[in-house]
Coordinates of N, CA, C and O in Angstrom, one line a residue:
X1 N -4.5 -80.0 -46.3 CA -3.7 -79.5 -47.4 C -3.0 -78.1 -47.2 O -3.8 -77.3 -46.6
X2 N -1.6 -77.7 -47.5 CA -1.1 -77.0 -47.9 C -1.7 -75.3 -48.4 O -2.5 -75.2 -49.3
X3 N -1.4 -74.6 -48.0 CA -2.2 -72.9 -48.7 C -1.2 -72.9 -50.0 O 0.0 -73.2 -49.8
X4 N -1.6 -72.6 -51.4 CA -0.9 -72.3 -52.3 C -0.4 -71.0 -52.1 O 0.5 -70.5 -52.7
X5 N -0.9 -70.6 -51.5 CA -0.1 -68.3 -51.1 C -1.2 -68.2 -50.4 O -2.2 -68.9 -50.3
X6 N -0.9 -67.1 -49.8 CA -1.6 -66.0 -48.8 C -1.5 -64.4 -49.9 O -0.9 -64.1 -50.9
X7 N -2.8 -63.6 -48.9 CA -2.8 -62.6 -49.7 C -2.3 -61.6 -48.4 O -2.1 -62.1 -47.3
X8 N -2.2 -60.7 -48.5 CA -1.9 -59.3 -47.5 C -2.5 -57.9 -48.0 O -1.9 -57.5 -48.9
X9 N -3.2 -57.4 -47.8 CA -3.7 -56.0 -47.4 C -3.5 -55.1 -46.3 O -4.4 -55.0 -45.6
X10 N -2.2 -54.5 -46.0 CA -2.2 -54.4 -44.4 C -2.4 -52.5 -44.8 O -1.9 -51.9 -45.8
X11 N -3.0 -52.1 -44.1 CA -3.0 -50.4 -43.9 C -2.8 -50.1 -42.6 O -3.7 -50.2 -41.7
X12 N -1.4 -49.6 -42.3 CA -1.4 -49.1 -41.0 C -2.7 -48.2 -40.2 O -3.0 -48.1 -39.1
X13 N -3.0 -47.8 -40.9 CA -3.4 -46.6 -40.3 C -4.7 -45.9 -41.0 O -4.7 -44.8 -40.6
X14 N -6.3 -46.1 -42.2 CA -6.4 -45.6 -42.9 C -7.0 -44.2 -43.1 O -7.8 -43.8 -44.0
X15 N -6.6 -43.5 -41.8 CA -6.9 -42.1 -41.6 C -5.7 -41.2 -42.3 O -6.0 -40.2 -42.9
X16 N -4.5 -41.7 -42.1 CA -3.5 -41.2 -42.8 C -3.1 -41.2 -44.3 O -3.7 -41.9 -45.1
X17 N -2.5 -40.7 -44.5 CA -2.0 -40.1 -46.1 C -1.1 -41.6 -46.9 O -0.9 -41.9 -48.1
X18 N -1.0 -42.2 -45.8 CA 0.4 -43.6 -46.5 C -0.7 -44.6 -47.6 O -1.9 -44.8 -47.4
X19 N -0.1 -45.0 -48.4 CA -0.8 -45.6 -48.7 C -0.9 -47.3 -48.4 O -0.2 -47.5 -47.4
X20 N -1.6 -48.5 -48.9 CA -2.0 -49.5 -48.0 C -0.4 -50.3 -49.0 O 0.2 -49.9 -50.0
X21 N -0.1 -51.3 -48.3 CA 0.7 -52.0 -49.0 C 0.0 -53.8 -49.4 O -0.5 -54.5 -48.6
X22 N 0.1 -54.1 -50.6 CA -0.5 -55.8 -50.8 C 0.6 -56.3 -51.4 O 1.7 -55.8 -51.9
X23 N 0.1 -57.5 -51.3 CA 1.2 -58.6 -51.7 C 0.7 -59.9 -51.7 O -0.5 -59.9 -51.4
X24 N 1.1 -60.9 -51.9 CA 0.7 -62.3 -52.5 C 2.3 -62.6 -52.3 O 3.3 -62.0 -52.6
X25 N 2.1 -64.2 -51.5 CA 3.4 -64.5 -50.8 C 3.2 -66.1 -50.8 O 2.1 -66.5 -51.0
X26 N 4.3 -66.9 -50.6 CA 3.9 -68.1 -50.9 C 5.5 -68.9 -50.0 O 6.3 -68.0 -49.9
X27 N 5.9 -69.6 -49.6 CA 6.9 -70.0 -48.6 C 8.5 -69.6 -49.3 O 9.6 -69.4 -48.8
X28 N 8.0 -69.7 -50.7 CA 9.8 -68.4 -51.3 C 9.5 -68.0 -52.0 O 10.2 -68.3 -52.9
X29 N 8.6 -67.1 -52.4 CA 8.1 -65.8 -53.3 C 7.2 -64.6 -52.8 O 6.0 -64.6 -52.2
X30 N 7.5 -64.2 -52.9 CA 6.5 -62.6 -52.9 C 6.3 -61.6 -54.0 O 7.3 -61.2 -54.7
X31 N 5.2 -61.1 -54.1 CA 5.5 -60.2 -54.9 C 4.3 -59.2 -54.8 O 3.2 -59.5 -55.0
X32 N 4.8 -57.7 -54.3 CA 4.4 -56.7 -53.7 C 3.2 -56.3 -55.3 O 3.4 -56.8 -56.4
X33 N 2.1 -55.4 -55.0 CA 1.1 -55.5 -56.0 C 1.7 -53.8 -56.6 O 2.7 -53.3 -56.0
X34 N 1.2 -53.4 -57.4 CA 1.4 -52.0 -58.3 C 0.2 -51.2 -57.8 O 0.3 -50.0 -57.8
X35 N -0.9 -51.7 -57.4 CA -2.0 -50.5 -56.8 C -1.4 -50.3 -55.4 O -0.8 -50.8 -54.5
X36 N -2.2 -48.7 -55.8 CA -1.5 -47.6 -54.5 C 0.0 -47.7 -54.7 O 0.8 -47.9 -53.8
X37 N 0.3 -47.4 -56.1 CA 1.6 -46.9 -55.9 C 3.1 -47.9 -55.5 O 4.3 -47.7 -55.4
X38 N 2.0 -49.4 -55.5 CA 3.5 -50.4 -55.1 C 4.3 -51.0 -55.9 O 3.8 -51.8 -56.7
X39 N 5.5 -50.9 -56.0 CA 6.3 -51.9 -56.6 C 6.2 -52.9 -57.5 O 7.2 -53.1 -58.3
X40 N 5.5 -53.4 -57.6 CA 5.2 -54.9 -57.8 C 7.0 -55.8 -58.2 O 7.4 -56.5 -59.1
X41 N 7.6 -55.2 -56.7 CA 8.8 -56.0 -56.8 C 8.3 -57.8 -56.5 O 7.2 -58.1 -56.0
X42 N 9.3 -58.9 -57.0 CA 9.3 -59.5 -57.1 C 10.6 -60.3 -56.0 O 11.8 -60.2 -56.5
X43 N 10.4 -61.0 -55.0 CA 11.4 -61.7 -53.9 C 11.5 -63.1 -54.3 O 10.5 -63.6 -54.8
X44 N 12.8 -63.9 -54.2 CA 12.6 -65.0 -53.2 C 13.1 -64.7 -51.6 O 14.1 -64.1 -51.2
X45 N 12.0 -65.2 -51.1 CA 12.1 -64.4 -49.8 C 12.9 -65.9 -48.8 O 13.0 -65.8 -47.6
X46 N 13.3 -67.1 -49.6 CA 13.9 -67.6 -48.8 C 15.5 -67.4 -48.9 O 16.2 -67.8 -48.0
X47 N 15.7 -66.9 -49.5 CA 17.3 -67.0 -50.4 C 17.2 -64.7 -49.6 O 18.0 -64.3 -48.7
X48 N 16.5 -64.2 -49.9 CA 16.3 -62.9 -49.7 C 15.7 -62.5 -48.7 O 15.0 -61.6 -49.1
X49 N 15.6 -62.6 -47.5 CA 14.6 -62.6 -46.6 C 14.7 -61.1 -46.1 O 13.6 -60.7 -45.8
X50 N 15.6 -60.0 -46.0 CA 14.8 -58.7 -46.2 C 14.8 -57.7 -47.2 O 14.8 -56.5 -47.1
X51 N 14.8 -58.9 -48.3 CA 13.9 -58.3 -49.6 C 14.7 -56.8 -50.2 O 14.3 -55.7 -50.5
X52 N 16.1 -57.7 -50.2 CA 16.9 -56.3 -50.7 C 17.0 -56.0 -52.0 O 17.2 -54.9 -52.6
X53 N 16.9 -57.6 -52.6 CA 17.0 -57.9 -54.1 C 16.0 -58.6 -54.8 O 15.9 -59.8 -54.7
X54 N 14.9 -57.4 -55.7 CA 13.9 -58.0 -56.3 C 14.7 -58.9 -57.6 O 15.9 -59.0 -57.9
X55 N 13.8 -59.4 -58.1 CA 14.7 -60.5 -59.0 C 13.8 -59.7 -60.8 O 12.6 -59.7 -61.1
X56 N 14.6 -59.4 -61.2 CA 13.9 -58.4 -62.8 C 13.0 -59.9 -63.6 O 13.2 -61.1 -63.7
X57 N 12.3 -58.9 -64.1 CA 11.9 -60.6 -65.2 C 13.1 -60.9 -65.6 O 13.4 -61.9 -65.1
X58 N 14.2 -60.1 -66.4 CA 14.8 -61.1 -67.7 C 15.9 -61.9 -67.0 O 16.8 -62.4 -67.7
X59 N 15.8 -62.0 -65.6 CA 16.4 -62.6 -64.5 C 15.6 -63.7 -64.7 O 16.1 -64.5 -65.4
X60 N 14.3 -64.0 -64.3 CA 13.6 -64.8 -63.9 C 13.2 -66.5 -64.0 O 12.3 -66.4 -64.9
X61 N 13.1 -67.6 -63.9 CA 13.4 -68.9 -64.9 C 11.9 -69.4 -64.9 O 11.2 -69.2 -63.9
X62 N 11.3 -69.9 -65.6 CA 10.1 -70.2 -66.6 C 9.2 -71.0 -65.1 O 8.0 -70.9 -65.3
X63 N 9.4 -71.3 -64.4 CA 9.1 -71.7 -63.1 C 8.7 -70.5 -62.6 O 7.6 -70.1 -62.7
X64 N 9.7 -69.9 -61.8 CA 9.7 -68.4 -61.2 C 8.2 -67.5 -62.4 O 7.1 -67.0 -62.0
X65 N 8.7 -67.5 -63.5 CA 7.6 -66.5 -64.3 C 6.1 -67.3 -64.0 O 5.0 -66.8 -63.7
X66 N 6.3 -68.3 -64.0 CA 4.6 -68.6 -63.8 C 3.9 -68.3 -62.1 O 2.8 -68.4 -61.6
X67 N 5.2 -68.1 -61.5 CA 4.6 -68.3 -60.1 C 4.3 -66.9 -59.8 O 3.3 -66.5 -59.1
X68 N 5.3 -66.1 -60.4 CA 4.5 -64.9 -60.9 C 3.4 -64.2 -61.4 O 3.0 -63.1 -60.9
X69 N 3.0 -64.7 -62.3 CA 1.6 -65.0 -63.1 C 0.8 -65.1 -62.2 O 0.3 -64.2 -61.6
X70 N 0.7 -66.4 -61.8 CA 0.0 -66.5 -60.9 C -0.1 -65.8 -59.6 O -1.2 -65.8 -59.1
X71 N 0.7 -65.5 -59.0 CA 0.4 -64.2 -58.0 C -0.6 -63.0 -58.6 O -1.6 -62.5 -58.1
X72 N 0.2 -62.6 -59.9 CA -0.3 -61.2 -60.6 C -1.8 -61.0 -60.8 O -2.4 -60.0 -60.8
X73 N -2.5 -62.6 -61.0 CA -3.7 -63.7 -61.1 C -4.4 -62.8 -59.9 O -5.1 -61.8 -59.8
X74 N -4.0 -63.4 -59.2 CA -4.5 -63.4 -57.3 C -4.5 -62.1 -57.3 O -5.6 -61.6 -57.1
X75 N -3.2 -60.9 -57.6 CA -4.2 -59.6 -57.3 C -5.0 -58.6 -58.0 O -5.5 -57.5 -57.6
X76 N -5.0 -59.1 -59.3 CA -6.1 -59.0 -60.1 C -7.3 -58.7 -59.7 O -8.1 -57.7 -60.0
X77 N -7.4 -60.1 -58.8 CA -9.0 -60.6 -58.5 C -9.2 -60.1 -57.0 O -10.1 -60.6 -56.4
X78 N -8.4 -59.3 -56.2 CA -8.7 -58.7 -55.0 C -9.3 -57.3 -55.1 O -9.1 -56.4 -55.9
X79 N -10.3 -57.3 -53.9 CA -10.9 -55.7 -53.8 C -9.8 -54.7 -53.1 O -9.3 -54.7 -51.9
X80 N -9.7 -53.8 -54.6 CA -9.1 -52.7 -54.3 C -9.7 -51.3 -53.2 O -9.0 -50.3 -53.0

C-alpha cells in the first residue's frame, strides 16, 4: 500500500541558532508547520515544485482544504 504523507523534521544543525523546519507532504501537497516560527505555507508541489506560490485558504477547493486538515492533523500529533 501507498504512504498517505510523510512527515519531515529536518534540523540542520541543532547546536545552532536556526530553527528546525517540519512539514507534512504527500505526492502534490505540502504544508510547512507554524512551530518554530514556520510558515505553515501551503504548496501544490506538483504544479509548484519550488514552492514560490503558497496557495491562501480563500484560494483553496474543498478537496485541497481537507487535505490540509488533515496534514494540520499529523502535525498536531508530532513531538515538538
Amino acid at each position: 500500500p501507498q504512504r498517505q504523507w510523510s512527515f519531515c523534521h529536518w534540523d540542520n544543525a541543532p547546536a545552532d541558532d536556526k530553527q528546525p523546519i517540519r512539514y507534512v507532504f504527500d505526492l502534490n501537497y505540502k504544508l510547512y508547520d507554524t512551530a518554530y516560527g514556520g510558515t505553515g505555507a501551503f504548496y501544490n508541489i506538483k504544479k509548484d515544485v519550488n514552492e514560490t506560490k503558497p496557495i491562501p485558504d480563500n484560494k483553496l477547493t474543498k478537496k485541497q482544504l481537507l487535505i490540509k486538515n488533515g496534514f494540520k492533523e499529523v502535525l498536531s500529533q508530532m513531538h515538538q
